[in-house]
mmCIF file of C-alpha atoms and ligand atoms in Angstrom:
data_model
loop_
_atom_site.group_PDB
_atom_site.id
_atom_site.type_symbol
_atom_site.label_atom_id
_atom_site.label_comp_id
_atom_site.label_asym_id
_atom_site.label_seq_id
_atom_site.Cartn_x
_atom_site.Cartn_y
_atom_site.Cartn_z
ATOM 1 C CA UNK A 880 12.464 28.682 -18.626
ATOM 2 C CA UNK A 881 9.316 26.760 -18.809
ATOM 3 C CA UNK A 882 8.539 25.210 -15.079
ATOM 4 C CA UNK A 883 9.587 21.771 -14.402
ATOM 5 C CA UNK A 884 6.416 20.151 -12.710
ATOM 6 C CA UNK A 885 8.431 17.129 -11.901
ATOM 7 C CA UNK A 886 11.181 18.920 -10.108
ATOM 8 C CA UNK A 887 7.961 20.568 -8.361
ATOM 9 C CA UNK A 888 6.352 17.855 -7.527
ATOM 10 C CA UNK A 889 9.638 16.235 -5.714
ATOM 11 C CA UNK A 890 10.032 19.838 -4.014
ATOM 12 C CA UNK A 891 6.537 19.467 -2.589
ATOM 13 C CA UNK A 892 6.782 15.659 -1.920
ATOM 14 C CA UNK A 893 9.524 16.202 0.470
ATOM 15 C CA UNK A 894 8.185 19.651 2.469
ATOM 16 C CA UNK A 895 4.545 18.102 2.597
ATOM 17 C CA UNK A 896 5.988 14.718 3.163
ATOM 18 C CA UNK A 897 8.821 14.389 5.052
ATOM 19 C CA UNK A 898 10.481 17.949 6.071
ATOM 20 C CA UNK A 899 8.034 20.571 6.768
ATOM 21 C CA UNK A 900 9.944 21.832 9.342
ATOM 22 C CA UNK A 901 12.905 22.477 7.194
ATOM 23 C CA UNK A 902 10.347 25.228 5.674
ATOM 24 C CA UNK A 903 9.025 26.630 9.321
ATOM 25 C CA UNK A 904 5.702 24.966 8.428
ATOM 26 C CA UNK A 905 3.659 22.436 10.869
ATOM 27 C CA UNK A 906 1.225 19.884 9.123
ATOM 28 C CA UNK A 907 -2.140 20.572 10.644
ATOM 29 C CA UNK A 908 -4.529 17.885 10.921
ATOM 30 C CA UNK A 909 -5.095 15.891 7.783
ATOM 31 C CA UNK A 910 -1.729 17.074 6.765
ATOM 32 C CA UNK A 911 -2.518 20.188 5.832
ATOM 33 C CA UNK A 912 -0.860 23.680 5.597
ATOM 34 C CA UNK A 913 -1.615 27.248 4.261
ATOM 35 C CA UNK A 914 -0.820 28.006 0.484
ATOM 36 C CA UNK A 915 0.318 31.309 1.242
ATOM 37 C CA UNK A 916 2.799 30.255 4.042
ATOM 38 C CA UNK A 917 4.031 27.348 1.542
ATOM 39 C CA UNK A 918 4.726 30.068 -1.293
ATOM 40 C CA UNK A 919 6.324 32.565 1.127
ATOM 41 C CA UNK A 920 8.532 30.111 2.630
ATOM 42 C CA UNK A 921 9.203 28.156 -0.526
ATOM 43 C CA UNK A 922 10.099 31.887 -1.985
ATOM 44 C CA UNK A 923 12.706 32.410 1.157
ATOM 45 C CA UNK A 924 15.061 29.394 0.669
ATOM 46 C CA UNK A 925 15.151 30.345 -3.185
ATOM 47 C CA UNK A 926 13.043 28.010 -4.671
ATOM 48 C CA UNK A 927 9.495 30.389 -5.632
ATOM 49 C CA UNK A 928 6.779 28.748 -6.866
ATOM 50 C CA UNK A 929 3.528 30.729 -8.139
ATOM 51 C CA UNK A 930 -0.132 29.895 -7.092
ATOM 52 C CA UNK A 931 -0.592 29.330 -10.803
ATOM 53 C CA UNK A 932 1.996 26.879 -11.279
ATOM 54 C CA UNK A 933 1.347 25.204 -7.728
ATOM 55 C CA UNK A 934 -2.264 24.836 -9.112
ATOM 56 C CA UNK A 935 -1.302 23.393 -12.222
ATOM 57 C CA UNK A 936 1.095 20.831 -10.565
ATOM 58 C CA UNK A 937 -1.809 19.814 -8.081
ATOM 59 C CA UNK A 938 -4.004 18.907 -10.882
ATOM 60 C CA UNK A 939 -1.758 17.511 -13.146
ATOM 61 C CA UNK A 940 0.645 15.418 -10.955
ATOM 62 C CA UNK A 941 0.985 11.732 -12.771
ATOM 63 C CA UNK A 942 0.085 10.252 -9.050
ATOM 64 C CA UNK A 943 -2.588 12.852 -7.997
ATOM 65 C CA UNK A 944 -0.087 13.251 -4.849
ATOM 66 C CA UNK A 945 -1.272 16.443 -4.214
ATOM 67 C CA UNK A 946 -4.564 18.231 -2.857
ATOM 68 C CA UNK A 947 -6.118 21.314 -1.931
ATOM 69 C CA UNK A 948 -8.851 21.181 0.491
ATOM 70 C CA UNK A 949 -12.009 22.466 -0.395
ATOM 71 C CA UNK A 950 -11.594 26.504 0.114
ATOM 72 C CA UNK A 951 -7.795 26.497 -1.904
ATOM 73 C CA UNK A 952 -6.369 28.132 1.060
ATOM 74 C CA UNK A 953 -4.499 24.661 2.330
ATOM 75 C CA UNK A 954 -2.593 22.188 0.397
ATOM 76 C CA UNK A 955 -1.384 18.422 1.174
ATOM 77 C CA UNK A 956 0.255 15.342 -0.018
ATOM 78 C CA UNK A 957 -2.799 12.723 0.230
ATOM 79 C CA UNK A 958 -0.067 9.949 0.912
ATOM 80 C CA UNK A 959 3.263 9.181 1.545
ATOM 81 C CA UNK A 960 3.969 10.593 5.033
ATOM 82 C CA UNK A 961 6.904 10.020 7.264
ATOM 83 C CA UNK A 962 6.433 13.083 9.444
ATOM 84 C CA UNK A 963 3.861 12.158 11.970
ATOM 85 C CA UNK A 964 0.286 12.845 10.936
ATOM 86 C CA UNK A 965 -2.922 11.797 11.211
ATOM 87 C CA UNK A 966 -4.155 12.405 7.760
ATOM 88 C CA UNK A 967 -8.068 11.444 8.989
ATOM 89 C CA UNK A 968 -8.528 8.716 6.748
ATOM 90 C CA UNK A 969 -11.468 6.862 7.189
ATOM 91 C CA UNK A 970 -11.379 3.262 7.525
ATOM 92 C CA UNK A 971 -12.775 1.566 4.555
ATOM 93 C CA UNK A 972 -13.683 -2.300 3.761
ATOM 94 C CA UNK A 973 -11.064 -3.373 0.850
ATOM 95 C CA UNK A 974 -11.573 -4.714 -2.342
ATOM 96 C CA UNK A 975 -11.243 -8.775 -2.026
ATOM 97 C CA UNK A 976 -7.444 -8.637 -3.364
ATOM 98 C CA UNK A 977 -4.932 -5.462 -3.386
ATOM 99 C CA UNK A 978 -1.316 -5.628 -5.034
ATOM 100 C CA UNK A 979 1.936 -4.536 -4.117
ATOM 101 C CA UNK A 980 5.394 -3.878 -6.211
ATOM 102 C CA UNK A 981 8.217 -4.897 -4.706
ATOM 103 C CA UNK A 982 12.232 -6.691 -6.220
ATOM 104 C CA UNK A 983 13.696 -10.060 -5.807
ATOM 105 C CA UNK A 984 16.330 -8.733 -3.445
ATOM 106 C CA UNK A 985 13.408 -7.720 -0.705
ATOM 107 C CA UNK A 986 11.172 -11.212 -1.088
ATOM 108 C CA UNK A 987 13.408 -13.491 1.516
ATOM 109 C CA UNK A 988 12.290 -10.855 4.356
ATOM 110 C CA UNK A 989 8.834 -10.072 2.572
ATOM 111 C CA UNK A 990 8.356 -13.437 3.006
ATOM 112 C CA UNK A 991 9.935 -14.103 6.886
ATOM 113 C CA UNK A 992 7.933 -11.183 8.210
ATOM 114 C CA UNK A 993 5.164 -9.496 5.891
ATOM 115 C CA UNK A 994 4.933 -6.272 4.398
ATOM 116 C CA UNK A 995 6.239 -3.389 6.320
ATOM 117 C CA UNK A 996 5.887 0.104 6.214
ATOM 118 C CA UNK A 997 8.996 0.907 7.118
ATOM 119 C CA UNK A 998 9.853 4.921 7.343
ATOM 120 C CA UNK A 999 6.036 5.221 5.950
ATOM 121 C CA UNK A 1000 3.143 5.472 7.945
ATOM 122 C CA UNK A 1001 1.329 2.881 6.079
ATOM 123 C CA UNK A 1002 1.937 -0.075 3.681
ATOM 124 C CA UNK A 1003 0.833 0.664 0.351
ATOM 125 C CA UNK A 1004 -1.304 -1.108 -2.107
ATOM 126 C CA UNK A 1005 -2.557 -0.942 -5.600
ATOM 127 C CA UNK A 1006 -5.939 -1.785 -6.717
ATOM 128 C CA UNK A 1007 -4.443 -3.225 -9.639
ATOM 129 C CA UNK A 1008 -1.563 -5.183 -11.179
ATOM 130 C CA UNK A 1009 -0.599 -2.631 -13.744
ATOM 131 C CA UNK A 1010 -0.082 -0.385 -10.822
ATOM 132 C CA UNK A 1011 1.908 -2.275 -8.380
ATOM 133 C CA UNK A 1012 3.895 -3.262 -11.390
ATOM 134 C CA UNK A 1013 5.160 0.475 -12.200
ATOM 135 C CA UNK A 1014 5.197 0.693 -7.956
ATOM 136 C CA UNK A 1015 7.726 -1.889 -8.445
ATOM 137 C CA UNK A 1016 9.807 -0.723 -11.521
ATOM 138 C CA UNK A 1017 10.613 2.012 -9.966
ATOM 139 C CA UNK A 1018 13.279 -0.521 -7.712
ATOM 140 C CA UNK A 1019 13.962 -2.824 -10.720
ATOM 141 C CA UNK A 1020 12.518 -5.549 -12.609
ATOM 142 C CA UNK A 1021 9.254 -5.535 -10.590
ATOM 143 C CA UNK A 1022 7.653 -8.531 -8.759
ATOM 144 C CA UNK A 1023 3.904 -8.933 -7.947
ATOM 145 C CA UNK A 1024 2.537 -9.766 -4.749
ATOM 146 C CA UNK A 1025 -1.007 -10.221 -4.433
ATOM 147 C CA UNK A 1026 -2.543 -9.757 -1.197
ATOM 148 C CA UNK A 1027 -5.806 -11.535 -0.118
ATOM 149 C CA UNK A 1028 -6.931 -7.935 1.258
ATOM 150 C CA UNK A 1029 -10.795 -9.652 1.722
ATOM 151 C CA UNK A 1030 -9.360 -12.509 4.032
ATOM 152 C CA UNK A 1031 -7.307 -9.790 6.141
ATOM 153 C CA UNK A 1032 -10.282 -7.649 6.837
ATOM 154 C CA UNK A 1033 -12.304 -10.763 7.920
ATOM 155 C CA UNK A 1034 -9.502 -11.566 10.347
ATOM 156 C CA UNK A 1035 -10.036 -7.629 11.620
ATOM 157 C CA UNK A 1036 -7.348 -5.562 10.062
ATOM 158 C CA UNK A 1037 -7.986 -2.139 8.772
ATOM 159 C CA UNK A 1038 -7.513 -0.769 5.449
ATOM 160 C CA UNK A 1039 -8.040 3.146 4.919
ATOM 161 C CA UNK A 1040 -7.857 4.525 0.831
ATOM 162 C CA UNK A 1041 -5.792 8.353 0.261
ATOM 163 C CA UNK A 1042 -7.604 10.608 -1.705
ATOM 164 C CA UNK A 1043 -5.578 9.467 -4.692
ATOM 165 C CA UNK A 1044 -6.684 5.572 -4.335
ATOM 166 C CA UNK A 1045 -3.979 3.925 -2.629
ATOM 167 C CA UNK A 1046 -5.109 1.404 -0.338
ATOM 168 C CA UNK A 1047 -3.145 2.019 2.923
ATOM 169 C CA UNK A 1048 -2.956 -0.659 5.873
ATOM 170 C CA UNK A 1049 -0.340 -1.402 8.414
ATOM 171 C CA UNK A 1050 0.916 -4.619 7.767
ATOM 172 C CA UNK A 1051 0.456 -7.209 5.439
ATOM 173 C CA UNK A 1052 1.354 -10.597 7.467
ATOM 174 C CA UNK A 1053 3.135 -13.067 4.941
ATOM 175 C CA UNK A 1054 0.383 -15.758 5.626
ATOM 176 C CA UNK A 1055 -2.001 -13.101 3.372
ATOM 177 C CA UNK A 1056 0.887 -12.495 0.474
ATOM 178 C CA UNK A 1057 1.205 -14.725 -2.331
ATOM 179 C CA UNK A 1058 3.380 -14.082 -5.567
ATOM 180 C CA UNK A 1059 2.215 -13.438 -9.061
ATOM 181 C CA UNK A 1060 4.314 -15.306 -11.780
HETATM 182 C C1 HQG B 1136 9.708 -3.162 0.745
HETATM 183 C C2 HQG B 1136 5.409 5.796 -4.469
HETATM 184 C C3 HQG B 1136 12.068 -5.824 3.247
HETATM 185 C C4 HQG B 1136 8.544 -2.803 -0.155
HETATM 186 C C5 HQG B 1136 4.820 4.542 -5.057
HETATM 187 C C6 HQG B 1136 9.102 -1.587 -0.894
HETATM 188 C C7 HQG B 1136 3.838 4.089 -4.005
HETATM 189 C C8 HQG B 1136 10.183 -4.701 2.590
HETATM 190 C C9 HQG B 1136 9.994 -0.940 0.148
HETATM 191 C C10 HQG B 1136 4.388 4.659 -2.723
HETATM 192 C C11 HQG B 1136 9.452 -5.285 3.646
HETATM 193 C C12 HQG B 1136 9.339 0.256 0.807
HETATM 194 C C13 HQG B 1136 4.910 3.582 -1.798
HETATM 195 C C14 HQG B 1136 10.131 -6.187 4.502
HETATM 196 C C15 HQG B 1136 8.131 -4.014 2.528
HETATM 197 N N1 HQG B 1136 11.426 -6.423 4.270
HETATM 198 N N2 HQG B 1136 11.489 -4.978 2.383
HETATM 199 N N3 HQG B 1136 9.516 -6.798 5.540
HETATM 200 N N4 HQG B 1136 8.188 -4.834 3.588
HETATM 201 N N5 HQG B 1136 9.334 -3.927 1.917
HETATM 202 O O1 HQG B 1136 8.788 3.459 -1.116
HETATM 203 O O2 HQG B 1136 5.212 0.543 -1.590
HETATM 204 O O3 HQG B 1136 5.951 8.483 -6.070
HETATM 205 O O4 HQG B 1136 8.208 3.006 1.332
HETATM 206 O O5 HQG B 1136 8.233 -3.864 -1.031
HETATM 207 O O6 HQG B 1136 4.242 4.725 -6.305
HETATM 208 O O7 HQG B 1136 7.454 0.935 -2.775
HETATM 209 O O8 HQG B 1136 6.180 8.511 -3.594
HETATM 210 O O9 HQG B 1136 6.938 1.838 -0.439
HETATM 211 O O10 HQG B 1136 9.849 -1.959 -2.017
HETATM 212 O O11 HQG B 1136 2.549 4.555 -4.207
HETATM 213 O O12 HQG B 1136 4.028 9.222 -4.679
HETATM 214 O O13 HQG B 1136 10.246 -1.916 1.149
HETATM 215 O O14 HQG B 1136 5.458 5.518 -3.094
HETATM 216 O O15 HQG B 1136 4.617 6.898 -4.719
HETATM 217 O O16 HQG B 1136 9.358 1.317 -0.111
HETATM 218 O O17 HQG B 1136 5.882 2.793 -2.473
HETATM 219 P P1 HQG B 1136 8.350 2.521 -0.061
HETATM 220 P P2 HQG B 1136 6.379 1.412 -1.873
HETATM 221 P P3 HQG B 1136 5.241 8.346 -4.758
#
């Protein structure tokens, strides 16, 4: 059967995401851990994956959710975290506006107390509208917020961007959030 990279990349979103532990494996700083410990224990609960296909799913992945650092002998999710981590993200000045996807059925509360990361360590933004729009779709039909990211790092908030581009801050106060139509 031919590999299914989605399936692969869900398998690795939630062991380099959320559950490491459930595979005996302990992020390292930056959120990283060993390929050959991921295979091994990946292989032990049934679900083996080979360095071929793991490499093929890193650079492939439709979000670039993936990395491996610069040797190939560790592997992360660049974003996306609930396990505690510090992935070492610098701190980075933000484009002047950022976007996020959200529904109707979260905008009463969006709007009452800002963005909020929730289970995540971060709130994410896109750069761009398309972006946040398919960030939103993913809930239903999607609703734009723009964010006045340039006003928010005047006023001394921090903004850090993943390896894969996603602008990562944590909170968006509703004064900064306005709504696309
Ligand atoms: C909403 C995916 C009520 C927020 C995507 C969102 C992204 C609030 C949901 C990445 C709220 C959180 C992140 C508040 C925010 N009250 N609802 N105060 N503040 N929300 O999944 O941004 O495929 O944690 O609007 O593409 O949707 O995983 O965040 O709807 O890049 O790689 O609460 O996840 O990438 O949902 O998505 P999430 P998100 P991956």
């Amino acid at each position: 059967m031919p590999r299914d990279f989605a399936q692969l990349s869900k398998f690795l979103s939630k062991y380099l995401r959320h559950a490491p532990h459930e595979l005996g494996l302990t992020l390292q700083a930056g959120g990283w851990v060993s390929v050959d410990d991921l295979l091994a224990s990946s292989a032990k609960i049934g679900f083996p994956i080979t360095y071929d296909d793991l490499a093929t799913c890193v650079e492939t992945n439709d979000k670039q959710r993936f990395a491996f650092d610069d040797t190939g002998d560790l592997i992360r999710a660049n974003q996306g975290h609930s396990v505690t981590v510090d992935l070492q993200l610098e701190e980075q000045p933000p484009p002047l506006e950022l976007f996020h996807g959200t529904v109707a059925r979260f905008l009463d509360a969006i709007f009452a107390e800002g963005l909020k990361k929730g289970r995540r360590h971060h709130v994410h933004l896109s750069r761009d509208e398309a972006t946040a729009r398919k960030v939103g779709a993913r809930r239903g039909v999607p609703i734009i917020l723009q964010v006045d990211s340039g006003a928010m790092s005047a006023a001394g908030f921090r903004f850090f961007q993943s390896a894969n581009g996603v602008w990562l801050t944590d909170v968006v106060p509703a004064e900064y959030l306005s709504r696309l139509e």
